[in-house]
Tab-separated table of C-alpha atoms in Angstrom:
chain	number	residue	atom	x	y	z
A	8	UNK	CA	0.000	0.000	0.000
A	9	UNK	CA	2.831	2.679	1.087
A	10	UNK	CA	4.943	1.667	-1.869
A	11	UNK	CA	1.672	2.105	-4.369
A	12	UNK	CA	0.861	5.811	-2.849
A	13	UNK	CA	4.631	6.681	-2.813
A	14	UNK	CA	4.628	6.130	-6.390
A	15	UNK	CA	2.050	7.656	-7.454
A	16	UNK	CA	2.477	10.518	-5.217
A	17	UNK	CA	6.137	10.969	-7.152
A	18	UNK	CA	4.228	10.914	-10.424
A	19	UNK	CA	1.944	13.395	-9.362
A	20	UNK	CA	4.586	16.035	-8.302
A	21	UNK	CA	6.892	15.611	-10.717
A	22	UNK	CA	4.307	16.319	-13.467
A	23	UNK	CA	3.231	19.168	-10.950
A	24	UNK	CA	6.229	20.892	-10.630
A	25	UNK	CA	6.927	20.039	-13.575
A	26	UNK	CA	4.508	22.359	-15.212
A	27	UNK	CA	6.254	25.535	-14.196
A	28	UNK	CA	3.213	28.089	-15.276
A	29	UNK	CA	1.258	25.752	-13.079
A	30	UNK	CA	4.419	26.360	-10.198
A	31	UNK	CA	3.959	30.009	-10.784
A	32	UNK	CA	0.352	30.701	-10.567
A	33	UNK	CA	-0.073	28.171	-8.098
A	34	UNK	CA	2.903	28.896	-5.352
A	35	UNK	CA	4.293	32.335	-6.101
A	36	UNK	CA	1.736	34.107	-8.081
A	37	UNK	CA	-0.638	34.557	-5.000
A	38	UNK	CA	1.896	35.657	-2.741
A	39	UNK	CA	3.699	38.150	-5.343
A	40	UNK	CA	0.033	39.362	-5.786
A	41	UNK	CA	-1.184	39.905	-2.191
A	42	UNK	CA	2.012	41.380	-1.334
A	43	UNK	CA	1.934	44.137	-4.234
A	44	UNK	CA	-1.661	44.775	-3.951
A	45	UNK	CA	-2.014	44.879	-0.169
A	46	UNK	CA	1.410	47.497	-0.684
A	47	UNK	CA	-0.062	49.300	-2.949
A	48	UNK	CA	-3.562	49.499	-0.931
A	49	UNK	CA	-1.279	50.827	2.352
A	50	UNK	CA	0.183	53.477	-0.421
A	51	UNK	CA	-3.011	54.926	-1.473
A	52	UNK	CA	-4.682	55.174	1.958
A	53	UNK	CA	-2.023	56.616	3.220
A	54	UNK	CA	-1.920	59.590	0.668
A	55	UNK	CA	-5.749	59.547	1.329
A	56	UNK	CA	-5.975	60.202	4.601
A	57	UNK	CA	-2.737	62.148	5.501
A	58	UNK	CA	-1.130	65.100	5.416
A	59	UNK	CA	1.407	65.998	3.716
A	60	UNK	CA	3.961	67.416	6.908
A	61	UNK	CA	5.277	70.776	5.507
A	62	UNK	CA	1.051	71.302	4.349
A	63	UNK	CA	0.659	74.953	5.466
A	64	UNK	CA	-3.258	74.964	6.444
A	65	UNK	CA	-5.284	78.017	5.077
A	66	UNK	CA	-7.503	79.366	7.907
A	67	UNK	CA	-9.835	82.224	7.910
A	68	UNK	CA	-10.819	84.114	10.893
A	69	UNK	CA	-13.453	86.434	12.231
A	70	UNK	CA	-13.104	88.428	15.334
A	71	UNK	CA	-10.639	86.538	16.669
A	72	UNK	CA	-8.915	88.040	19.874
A	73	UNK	CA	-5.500	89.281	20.054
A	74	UNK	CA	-4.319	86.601	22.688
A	75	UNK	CA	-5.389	83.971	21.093
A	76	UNK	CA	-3.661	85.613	17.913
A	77	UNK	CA	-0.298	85.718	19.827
A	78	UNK	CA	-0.617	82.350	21.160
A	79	UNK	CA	-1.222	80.660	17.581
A	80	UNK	CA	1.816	82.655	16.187
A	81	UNK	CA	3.477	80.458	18.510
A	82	UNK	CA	2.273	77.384	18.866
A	83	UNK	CA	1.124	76.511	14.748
A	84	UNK	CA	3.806	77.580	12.696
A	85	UNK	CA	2.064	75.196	10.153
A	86	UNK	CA	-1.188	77.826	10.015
A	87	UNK	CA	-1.727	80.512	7.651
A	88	UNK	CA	-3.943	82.630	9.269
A	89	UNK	CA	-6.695	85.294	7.094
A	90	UNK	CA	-8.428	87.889	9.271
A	91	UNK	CA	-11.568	88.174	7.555
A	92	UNK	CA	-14.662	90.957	8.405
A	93	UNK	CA	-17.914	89.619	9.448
A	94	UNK	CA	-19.550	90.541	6.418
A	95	UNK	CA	-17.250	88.724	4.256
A	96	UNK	CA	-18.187	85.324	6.720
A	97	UNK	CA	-20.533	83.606	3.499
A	98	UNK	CA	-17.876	84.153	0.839
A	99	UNK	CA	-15.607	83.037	3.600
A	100	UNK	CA	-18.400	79.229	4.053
A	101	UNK	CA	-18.042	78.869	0.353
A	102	UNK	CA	-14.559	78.978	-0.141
A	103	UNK	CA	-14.495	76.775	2.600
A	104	UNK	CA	-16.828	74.060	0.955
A	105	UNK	CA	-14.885	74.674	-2.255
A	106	UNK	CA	-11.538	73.476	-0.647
A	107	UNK	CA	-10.261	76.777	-1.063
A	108	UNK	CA	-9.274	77.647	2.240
A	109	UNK	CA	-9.548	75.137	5.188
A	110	UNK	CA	-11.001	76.296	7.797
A	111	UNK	CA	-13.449	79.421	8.766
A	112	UNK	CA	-13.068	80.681	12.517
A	113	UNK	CA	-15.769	82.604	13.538
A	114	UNK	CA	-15.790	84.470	17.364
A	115	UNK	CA	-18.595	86.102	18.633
A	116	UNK	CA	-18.174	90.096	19.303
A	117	UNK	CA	-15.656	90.795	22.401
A	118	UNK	CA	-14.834	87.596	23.003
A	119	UNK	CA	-12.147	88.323	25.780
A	120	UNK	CA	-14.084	90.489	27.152
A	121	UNK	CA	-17.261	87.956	27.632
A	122	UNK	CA	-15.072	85.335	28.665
A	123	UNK	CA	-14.455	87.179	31.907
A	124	UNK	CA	-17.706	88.355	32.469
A	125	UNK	CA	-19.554	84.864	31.993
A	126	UNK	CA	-20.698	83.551	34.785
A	127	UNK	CA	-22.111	79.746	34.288
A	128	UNK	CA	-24.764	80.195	37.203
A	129	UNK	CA	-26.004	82.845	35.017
A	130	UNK	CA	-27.961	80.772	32.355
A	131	UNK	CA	-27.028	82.768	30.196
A	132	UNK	CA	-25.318	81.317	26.593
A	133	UNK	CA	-21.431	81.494	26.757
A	134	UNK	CA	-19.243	83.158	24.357
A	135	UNK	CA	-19.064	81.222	21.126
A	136	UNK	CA	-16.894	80.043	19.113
A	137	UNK	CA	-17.761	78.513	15.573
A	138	UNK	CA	-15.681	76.534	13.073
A	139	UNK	CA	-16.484	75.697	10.129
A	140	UNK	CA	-15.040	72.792	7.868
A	141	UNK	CA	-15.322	70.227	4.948
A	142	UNK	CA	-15.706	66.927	6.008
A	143	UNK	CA	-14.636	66.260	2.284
A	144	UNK	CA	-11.202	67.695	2.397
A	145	UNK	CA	-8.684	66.019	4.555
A	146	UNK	CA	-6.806	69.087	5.326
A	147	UNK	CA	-10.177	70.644	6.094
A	148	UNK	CA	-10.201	67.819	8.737
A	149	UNK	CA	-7.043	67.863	10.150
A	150	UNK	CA	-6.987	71.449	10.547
A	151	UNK	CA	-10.671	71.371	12.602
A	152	UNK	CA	-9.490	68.202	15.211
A	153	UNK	CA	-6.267	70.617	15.068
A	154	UNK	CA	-7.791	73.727	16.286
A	155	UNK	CA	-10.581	72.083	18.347
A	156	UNK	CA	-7.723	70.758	20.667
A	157	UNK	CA	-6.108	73.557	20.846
A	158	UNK	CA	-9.374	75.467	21.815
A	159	UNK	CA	-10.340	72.957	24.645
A	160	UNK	CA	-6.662	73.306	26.155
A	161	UNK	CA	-7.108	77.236	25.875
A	162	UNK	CA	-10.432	76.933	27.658
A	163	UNK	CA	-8.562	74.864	30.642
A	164	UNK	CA	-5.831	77.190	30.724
A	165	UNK	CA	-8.196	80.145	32.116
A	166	UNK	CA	-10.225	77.968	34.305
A	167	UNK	CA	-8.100	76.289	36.079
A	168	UNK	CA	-9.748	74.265	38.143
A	169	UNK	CA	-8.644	70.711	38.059
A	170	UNK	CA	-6.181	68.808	35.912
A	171	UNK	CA	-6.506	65.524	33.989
A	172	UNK	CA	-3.779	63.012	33.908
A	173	UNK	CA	-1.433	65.875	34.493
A	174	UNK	CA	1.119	64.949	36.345
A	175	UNK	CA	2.257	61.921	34.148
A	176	UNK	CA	1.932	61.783	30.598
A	177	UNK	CA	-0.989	61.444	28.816
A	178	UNK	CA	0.325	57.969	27.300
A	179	UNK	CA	1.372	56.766	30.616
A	180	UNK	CA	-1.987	56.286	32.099
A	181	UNK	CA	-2.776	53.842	28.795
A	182	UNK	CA	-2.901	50.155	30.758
A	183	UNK	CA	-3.064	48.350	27.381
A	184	UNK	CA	-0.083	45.743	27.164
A	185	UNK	CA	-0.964	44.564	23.983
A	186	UNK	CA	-1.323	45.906	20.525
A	187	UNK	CA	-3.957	49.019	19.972
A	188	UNK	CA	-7.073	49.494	18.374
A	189	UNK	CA	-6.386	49.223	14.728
A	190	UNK	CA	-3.988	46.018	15.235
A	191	UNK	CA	-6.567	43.977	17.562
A	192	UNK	CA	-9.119	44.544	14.549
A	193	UNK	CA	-6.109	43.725	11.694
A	194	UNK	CA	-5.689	40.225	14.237
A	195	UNK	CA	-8.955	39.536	13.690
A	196	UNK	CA	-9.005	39.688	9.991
A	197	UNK	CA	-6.000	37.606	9.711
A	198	UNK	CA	-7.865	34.133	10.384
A	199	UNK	CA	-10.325	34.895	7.206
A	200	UNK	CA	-7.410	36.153	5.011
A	201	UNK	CA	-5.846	32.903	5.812
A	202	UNK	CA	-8.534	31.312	4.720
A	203	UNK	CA	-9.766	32.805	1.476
A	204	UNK	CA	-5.908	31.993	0.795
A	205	UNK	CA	-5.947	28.712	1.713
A	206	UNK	CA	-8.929	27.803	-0.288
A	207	UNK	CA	-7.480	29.917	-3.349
A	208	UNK	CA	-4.489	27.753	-3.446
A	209	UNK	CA	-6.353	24.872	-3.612
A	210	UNK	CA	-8.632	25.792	-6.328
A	211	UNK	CA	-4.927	26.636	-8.292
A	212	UNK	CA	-4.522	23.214	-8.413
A	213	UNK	CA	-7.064	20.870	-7.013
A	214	UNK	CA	-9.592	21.219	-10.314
A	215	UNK	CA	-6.570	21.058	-12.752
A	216	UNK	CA	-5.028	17.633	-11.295
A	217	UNK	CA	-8.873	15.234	-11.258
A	218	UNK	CA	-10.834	17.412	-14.043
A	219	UNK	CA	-7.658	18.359	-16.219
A	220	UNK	CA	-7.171	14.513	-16.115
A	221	UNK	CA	-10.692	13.836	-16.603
A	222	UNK	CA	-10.831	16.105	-19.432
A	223	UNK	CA	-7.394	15.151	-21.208
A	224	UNK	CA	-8.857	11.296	-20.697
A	225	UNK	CA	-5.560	10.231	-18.949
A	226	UNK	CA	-7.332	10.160	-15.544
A	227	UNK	CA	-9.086	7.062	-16.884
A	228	UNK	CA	-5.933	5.565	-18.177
A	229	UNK	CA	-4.407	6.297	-14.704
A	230	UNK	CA	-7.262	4.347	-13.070
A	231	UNK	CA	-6.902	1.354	-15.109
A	232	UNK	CA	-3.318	0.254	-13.469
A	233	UNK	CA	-3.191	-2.493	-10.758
A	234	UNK	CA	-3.047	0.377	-7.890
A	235	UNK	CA	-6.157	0.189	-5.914
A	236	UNK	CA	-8.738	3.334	-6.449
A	237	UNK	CA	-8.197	4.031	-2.617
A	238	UNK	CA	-4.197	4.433	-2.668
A	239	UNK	CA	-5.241	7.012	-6.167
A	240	UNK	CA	-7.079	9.022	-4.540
A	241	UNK	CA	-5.539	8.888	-1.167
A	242	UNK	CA	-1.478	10.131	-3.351
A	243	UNK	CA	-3.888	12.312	-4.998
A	244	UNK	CA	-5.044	14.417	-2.444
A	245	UNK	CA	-1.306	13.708	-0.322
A	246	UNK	CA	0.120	15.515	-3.692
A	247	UNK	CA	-2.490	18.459	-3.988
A	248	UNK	CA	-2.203	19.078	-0.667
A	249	UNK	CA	1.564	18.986	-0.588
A	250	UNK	CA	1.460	21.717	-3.259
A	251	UNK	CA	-1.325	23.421	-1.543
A	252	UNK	CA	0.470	23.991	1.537
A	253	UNK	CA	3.642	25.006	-0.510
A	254	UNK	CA	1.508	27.912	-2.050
A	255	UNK	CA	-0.195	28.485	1.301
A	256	UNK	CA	3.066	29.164	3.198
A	257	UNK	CA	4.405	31.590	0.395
A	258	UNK	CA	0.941	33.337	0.017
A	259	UNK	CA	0.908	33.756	3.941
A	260	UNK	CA	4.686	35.173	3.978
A	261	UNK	CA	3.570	37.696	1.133
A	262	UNK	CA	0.100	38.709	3.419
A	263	UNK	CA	2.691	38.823	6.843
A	264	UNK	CA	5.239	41.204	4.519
A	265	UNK	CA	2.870	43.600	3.160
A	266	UNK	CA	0.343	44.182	6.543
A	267	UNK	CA	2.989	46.463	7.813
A	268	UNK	CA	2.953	48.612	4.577
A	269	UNK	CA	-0.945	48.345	4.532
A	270	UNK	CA	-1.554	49.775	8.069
A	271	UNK	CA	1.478	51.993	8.168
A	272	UNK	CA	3.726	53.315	10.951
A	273	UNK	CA	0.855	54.137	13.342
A	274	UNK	CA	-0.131	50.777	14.270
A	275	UNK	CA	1.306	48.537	16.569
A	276	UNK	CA	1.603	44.854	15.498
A	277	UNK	CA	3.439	42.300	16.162
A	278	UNK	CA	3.759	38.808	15.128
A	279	UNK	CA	6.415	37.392	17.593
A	280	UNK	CA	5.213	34.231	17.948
A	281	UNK	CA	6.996	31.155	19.815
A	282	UNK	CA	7.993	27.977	17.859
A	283	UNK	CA	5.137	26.151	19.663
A	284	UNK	CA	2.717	28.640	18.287
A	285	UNK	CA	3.757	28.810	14.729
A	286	UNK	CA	3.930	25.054	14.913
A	287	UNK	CA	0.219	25.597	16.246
A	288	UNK	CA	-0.641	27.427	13.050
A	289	UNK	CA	1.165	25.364	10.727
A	290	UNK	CA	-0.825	22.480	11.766
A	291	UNK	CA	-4.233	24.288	11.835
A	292	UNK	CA	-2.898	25.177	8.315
A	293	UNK	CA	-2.144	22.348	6.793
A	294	UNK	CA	-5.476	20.436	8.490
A	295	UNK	CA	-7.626	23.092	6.198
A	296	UNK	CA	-5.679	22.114	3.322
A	297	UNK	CA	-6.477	19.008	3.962
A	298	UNK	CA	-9.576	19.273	3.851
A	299	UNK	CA	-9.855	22.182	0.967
A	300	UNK	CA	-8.163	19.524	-1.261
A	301	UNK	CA	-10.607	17.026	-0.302
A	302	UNK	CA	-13.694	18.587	-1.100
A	303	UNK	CA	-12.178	20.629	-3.995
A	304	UNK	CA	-11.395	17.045	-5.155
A	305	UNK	CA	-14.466	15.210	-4.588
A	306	UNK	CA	-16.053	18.287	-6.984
A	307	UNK	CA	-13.638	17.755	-9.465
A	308	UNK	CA	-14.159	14.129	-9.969
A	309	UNK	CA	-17.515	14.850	-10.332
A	310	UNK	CA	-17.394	17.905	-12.649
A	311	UNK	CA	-16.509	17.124	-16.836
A	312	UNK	CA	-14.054	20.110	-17.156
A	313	UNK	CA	-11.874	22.324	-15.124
A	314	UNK	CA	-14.529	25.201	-15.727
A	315	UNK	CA	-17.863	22.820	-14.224
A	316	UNK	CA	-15.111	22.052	-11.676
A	317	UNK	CA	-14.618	25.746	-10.417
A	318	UNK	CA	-18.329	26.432	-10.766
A	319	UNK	CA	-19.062	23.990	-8.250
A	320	UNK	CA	-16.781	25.393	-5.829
A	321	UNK	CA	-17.326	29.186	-6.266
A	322	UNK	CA	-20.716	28.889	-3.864
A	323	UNK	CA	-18.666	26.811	-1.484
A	324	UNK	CA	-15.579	29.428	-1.847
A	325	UNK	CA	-18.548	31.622	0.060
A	326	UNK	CA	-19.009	29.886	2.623
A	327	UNK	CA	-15.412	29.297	3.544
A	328	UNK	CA	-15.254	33.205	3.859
A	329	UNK	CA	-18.366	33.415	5.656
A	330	UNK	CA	-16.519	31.237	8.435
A	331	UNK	CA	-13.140	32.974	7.743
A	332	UNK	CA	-15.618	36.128	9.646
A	333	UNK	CA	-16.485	34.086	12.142
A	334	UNK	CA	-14.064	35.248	14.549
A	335	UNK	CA	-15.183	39.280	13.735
A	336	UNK	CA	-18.981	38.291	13.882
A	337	UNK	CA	-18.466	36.795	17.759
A	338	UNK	CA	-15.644	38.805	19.071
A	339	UNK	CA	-13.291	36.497	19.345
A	340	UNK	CA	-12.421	32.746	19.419
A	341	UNK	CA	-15.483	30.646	20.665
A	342	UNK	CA	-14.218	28.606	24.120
A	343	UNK	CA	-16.595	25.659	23.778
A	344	UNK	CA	-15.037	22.972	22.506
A	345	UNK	CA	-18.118	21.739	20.235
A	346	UNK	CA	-17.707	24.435	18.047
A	347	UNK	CA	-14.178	22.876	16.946
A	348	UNK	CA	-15.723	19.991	15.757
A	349	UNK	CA	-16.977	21.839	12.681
A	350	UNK	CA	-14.367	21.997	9.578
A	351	UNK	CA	-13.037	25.188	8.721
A	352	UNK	CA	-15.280	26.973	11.023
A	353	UNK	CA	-13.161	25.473	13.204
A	354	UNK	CA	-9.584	26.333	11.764
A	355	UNK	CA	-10.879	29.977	11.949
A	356	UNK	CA	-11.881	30.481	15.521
A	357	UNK	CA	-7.991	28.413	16.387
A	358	UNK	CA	-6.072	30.781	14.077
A	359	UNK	CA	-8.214	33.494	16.049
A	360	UNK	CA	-7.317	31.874	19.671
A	361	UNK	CA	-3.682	32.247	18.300
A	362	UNK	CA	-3.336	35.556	17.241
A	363	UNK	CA	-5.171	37.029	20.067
A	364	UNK	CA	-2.794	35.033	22.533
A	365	UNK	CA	-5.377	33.461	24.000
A	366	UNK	CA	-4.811	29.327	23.070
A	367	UNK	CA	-6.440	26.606	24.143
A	368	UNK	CA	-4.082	23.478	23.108
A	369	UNK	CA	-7.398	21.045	23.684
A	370	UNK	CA	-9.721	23.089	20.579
A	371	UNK	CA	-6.314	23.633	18.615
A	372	UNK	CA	-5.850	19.132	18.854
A	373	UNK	CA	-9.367	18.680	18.187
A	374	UNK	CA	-9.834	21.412	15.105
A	375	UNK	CA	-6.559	19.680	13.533
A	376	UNK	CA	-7.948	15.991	14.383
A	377	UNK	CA	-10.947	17.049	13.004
A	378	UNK	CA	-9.948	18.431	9.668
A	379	UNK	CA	-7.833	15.433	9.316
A	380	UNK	CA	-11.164	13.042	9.971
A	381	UNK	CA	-13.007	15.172	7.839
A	382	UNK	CA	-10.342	14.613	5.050
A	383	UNK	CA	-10.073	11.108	5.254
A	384	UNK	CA	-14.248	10.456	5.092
A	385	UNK	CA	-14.102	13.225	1.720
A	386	UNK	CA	-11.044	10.622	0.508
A	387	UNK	CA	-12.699	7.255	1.182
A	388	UNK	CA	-15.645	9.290	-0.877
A	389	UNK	CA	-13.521	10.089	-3.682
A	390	UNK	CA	-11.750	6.459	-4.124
A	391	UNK	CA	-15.777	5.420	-4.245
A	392	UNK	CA	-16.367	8.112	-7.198
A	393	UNK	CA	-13.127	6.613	-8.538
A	394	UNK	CA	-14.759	3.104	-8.182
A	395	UNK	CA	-17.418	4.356	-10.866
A	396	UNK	CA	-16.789	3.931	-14.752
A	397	UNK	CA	-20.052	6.370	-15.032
A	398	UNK	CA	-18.094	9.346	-13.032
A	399	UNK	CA	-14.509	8.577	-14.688
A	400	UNK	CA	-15.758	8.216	-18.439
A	401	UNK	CA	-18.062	11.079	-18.014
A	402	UNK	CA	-16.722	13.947	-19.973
């Protein structure tokens, strides 16, 4: 039996990588792709939603009080301030909403001087202060969270009356030991991007190696040598999935290479995992291939061309990503071990439990047993398909 699926398994993947367009589009291809898109994405975005850091921001104001004139002078050498009159404050809106300028200021008359004559028990309305923006211009943007800040400090400056996280700084009193906002959320996309990567290595290969056969009629010639129909299809999916992981591992090393460039400086992420872990995720990995190849496999045998073939598995290619979410839908990994016991669903929520730090060894065993169970009923399914003159000679 070993010596039958050996050799076939060595027939498969030298004609495998022996097709070196087939090598390319199924191994590197994917990686070279994610890593340039997924650069390029980070690119973009960034010029999108930044500012460029010698942008001089165009402000208008009205009224605007002398110490607060002297203190900008100061503090925003990065503002070009226009004193504007009060009558010119609707040309001023519209230049504002036609990107021309930045920002409009607008202070109500003697500001100063009702600042220190408001009294809050008064009930009466306090000074004002109105700023208008575009919520379509980035620089429009910047500028108002820019002066807003600056506002609320110059409003706690001359009423001093308590302090907030003062005496540290403000970054000190931040408890968080792990990554922030924007990286927890990246983590939890990882698992499904794993997935849909996964699966789209498989489908590289999985349709070309039973319906390409199927179709070129040599699958039938294959079929027809002493080997049993169960050692076939076992090397069969043993060689897919050796390819498939292959082309997994490179695609994942592109995705891991290019999330940096993606996010950008600003977020904190880290993937400094122990051996044990990325031995965790290797095996969840590899367990999905398993069964990926499987299943792509069982729908290959059955399709009559590479093209029925990937029909079939485009509605299943849904699903996969559907439990690729998972992990974003319910917050995090699912602790109940039952919920392993479902494939793929399964290798999401572990991939989730690993990135988030927060492993459970006993649903990481059972997800890879699992997958491997799963794989070796979709097998003995495909050696029966195998067993059928109907499904081989059916083109």
């Amino acid at each position: 039996m070993k010596n039958n699926i050996l050799t076939i398994m060595k027939k498969e993947l030298t004609r495998l990588f022996g097709d070196r367009r087939l090598v390319f589009s199924g191994i590197i291809l994917q990686g070279l792709l994610l890593y340039v898109m997924y650069t390029l994405m980070g690119t973009f975005m960034s010029g999108m939603v930044s500012v460029d850091d010698d942008y001089k921001y165009k402000v208008s104001v009205v009224n605007m009080p002398e110490q607060i004139s002297t203190i900008l002078d100061e503090w925003y050498t990065v503002v070009e301030i226009t004193h504007v009159q009060g009558a010119d404050t609707e040309s001023a809106k519209q230049q504002v909403a036609n990107s021309a300028i930045d920002l409009l200021i607008v202070f109500s008359e003697g500001f100063d001087e009702a600042v220190t004559a408001f009294e809050l028990s008064s009930g009466e309305t306090a000074p004002q202060i109105q700023i208008w923006h575009n919520a379509g211009h980035i620089e429009s943007l910047e500028a108002d969270f820019m002066f807003k800040d600056f506002f609320r400090e110059y409003e706690r400056s001359i009423v001093k009356k308590f302090d907030v996280n003062a005496v540290l700084g403000a970054y000190e009193y931040d408890l968080n030991e792990g990554t922030d906002f924007a990286a927890s959320l990246l983590m939890s996309m990882i698992p499904m991007m794993i997935i849909m990567v996964v699966y789209q290595g498989c489908m590289a290969i999985a349709p070309e190696s039973i319906s390409g056969e199927k179709e070129r009629g040599t699958l039938g010639t294959l079929l027809a040598t002493p080997a049993k129909r169960s050692h076939m299809a076992l090397a069969k999916i043993l060689s897919i999935t050796v390819f498939g992981v292959l082309g997994s591992i490179v695609t994942f090393l592109g995705m891991m290479l290019s999330l940096p460039n993606m996010m950008g400086d600003g977020v904190n992420i880290s993937f400094d995992f122990s051996p044990g872990e990325y031995l965790m995720i290797f095996a969840v990995t590899v367990s999905t291939v398993l069964v990926f190849v499987a299943l792509l496999s069982i729908m290959s045998a059955y399709a009559k061309s590479i093209k029925e073939a990937t029909s079939y598995a485009s509605p299943f290619m849904l699903i996969s990503i559907f439990c690729g979410m998972s992990a974003m839908f319910t917050g995090g990994a699912m602790s109940e071990v039952y919920y392993y016991l479902i494939p793929i669903f399964n290798s999401a929520q572990s991939l989730t439990s690993i990135f988030n730090g927060d492993i459970s060894v006993v649903n990481i065993t059972v997800t890879a047993l699992t997958n491997v169970m799963f794989a070796l009923i979709f097998t003995g399914i495909l050696a029966k398909m195998f067993s059928s003159e109907k499904i081989v000679f059916d083109k």
